[in-house]
Short mmCIF file of C-alpha atoms in Angstrom, two decimals:
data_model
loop_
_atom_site.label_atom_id
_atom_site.label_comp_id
_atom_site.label_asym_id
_atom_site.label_seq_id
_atom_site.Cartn_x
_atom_site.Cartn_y
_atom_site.Cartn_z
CA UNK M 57 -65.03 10.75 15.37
CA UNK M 58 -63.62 10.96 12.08
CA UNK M 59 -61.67 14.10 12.96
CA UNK M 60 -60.27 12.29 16.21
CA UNK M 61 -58.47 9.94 13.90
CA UNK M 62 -56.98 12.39 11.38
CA UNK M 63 -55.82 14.49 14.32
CA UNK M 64 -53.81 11.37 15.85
CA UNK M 65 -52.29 10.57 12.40
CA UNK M 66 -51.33 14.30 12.71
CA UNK M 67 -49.98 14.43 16.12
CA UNK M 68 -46.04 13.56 15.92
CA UNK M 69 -44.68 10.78 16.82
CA UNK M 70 -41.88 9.42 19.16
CA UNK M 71 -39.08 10.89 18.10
CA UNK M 72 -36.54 7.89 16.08
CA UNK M 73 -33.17 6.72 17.40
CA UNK M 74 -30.72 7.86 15.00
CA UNK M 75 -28.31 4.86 14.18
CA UNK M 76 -24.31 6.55 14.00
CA UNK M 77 -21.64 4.66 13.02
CA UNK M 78 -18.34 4.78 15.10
CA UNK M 79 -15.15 4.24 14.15
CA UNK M 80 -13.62 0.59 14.63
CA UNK M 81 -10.25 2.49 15.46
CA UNK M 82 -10.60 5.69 17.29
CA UNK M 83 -14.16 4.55 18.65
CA UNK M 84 -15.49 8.05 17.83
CA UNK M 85 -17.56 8.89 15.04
CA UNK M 86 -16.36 9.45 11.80
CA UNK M 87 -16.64 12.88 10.96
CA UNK M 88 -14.57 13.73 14.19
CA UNK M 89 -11.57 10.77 13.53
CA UNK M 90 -8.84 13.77 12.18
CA UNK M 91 -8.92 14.98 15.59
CA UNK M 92 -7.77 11.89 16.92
CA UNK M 93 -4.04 10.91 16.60
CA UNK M 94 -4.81 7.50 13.82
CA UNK M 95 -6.70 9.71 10.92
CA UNK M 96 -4.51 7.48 8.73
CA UNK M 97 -5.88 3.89 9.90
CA UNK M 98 -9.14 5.23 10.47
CA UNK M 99 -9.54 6.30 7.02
CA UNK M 100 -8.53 2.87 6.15
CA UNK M 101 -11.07 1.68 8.22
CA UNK M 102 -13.68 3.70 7.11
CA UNK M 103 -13.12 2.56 3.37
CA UNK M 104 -12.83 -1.23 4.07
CA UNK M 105 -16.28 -1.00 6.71
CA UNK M 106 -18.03 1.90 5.19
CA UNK M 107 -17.26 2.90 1.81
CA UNK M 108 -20.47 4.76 1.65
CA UNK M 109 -19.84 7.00 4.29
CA UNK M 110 -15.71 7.24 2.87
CA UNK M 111 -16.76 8.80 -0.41
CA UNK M 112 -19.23 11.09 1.53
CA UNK M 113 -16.29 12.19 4.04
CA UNK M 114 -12.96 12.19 1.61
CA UNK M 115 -14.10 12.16 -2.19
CA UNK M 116 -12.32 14.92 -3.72
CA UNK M 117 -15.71 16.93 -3.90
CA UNK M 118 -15.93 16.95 -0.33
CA UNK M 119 -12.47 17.71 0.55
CA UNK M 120 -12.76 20.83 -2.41
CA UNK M 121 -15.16 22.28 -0.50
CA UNK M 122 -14.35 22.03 2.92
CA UNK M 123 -11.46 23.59 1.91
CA UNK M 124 -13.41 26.61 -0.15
CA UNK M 125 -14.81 27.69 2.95
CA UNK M 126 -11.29 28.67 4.87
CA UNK M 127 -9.06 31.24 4.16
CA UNK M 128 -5.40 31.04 1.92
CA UNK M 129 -3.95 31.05 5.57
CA UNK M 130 -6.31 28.99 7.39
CA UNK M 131 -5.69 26.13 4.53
CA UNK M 132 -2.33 26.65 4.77
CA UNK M 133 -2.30 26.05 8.80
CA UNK M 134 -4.29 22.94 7.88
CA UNK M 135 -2.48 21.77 5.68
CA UNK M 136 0.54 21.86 8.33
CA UNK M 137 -1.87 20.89 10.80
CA UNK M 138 -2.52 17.73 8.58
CA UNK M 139 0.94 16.63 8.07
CA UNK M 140 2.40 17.25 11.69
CA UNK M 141 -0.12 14.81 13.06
CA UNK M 142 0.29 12.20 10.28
CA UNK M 143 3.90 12.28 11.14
CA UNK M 144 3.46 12.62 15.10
CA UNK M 145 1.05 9.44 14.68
CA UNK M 146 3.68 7.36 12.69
CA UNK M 147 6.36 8.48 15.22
CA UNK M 148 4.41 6.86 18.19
CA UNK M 149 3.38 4.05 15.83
CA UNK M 150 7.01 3.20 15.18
CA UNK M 151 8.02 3.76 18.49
CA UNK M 152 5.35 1.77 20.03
CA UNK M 153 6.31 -1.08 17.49
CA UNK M 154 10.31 -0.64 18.78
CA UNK M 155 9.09 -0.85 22.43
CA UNK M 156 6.95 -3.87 22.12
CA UNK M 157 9.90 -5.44 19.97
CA UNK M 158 12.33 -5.13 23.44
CA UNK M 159 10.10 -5.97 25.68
CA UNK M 160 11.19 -8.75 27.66
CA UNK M 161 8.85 -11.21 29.65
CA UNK M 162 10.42 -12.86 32.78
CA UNK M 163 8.87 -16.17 33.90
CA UNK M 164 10.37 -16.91 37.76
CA UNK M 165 9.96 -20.03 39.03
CA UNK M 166 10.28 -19.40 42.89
CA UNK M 167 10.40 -22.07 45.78
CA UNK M 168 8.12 -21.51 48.52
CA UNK M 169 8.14 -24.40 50.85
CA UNK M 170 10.36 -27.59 49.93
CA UNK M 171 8.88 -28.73 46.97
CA UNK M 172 6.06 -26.19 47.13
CA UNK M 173 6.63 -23.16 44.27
CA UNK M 174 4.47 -19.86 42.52
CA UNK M 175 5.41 -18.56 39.04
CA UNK M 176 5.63 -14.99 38.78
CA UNK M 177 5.39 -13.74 35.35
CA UNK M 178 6.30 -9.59 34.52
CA UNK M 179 6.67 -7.43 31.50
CA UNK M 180 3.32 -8.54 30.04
CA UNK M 181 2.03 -5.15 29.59
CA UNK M 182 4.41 -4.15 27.61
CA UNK M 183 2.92 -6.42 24.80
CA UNK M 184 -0.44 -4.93 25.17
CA UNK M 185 -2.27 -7.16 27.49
CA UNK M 186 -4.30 -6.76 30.25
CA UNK M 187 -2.76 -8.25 33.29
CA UNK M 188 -6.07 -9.08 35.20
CA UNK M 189 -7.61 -10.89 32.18
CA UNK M 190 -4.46 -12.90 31.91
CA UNK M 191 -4.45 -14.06 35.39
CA UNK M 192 -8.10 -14.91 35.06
CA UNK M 193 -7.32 -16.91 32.31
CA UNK M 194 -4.38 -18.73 33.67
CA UNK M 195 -6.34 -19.58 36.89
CA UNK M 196 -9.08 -21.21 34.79
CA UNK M 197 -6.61 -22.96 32.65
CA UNK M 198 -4.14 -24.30 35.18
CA UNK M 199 -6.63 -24.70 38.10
CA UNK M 200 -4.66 -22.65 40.11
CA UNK M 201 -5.09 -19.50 42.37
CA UNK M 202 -3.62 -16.52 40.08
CA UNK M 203 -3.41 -12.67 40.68
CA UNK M 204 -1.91 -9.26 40.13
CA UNK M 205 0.51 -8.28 42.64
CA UNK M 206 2.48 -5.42 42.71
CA UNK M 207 6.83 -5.92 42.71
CA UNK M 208 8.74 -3.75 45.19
CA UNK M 209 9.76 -1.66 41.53
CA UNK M 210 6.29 -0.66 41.15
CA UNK M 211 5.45 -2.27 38.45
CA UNK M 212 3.10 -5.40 38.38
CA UNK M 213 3.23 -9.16 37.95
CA UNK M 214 1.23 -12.03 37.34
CA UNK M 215 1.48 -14.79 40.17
CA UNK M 216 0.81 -18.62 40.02
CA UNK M 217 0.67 -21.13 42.39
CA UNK M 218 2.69 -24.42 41.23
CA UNK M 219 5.12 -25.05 39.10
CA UNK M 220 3.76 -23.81 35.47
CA UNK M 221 6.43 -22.10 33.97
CA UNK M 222 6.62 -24.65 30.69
CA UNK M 223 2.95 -23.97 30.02
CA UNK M 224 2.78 -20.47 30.68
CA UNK M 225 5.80 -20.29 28.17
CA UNK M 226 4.21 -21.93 25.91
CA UNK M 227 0.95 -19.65 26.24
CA UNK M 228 3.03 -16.61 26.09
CA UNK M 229 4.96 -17.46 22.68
CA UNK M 230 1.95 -18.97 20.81
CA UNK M 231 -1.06 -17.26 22.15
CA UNK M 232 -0.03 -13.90 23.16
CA UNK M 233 2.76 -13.46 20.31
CA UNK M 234 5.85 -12.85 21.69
CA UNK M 235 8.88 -14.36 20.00
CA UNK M 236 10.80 -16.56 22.38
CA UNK M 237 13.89 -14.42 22.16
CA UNK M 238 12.11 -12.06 24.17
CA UNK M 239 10.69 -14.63 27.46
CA UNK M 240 13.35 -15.44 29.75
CA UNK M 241 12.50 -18.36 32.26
CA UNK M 242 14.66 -17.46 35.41
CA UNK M 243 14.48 -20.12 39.06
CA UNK M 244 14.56 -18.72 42.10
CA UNK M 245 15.55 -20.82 45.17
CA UNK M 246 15.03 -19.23 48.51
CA UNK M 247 18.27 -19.06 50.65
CA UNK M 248 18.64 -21.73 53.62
CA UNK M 249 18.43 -20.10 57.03
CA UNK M 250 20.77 -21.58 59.15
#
């Protein structure tokens, strides 16, 4: 009997879930974020979040002798390497930024039946939102039907039933953070047959 119980304290155990921290930016673990295109605000990341696992990763130690183990040429190529995707990532950054900054939303107003209307709202994925959510939201908040329909230029559009273009204005400039300059309210009246 007593060697039954020393040869279950012997016998291994379940194997442990390892816990691995992910990136907040890139979502992928650290070790692998300079293959992604934000190394820069990932390493930001990492030091704010984890500085633990930041000295571990870029101390000058570890850097030293990551380095020590490639060539003169291949450190030269990563070197290179380095640099053109810091300055491809701040290229997309910026342009991304410059995009976002011109992107207009259009809030139509459009008659349906006498004094029945729908407001159709485009150009809201161009400020980083997800169109689906937003109509969601809008439905809840105006107690309204609400979808995603697709425009005969392809692109997509949030649609309303009643009259809500004030409110959804308002919703756009203060809670989604696009400066008024760049929401346009526009009223569409259908043409009289006849």
């Amino acid at each position: 009997m007593a060697s039954e119980g020393v040869a279950a304290e012997a016998a291994p155990s379940e194997p442990q879930a390892r816990h691995i921290i992910y990136c907040g930016v890139c979502t992928l673990p650290p070790e692998y974020c300079e293959y992604g295109g934000t190394a820069k605000k990932c390493k930001e990341w990492l030091e704010k979040n984890h500085p633990d696992m930041h000295e571990k990763l870029y101390s000058e130690e570890a850097v030293a002798a990551t380095l020590s183990t490639l060539s003169v040429d291949a450190q030269k190529r990563a070197a290179k390497d380095s640099q053109k995707k810091e300055a491809k990532a701040a290229a997309a950054e910026a342009k991304a930024a410059e995009t976002k900054a011109q992107a207009q939303v259009l809030i139509k107003r459009v008659e349906r039946n006498k004094r029945k209307y729908v407001t159709a709202v485009s150009g809201l994925e161009a400020h980083g939102m997800d169109l689906k959510k937003v109509a969601k939201e809008w439905g809840k908040k105006f107690a309204t039907g609400s979808s995603v329909t697709k425009t005969a230029s392809g692109g997509e559009e949030v649609v309303v039933q009643g009259d809500n273009s004030d409110e959804i204005f308002d919703w756009v400039v203060d809670v989604a953070g696009v400066p008024e300059a760049n929401v346009d309210c526009i009223e569409d009246k259908k043409k009289k047959s006849g």
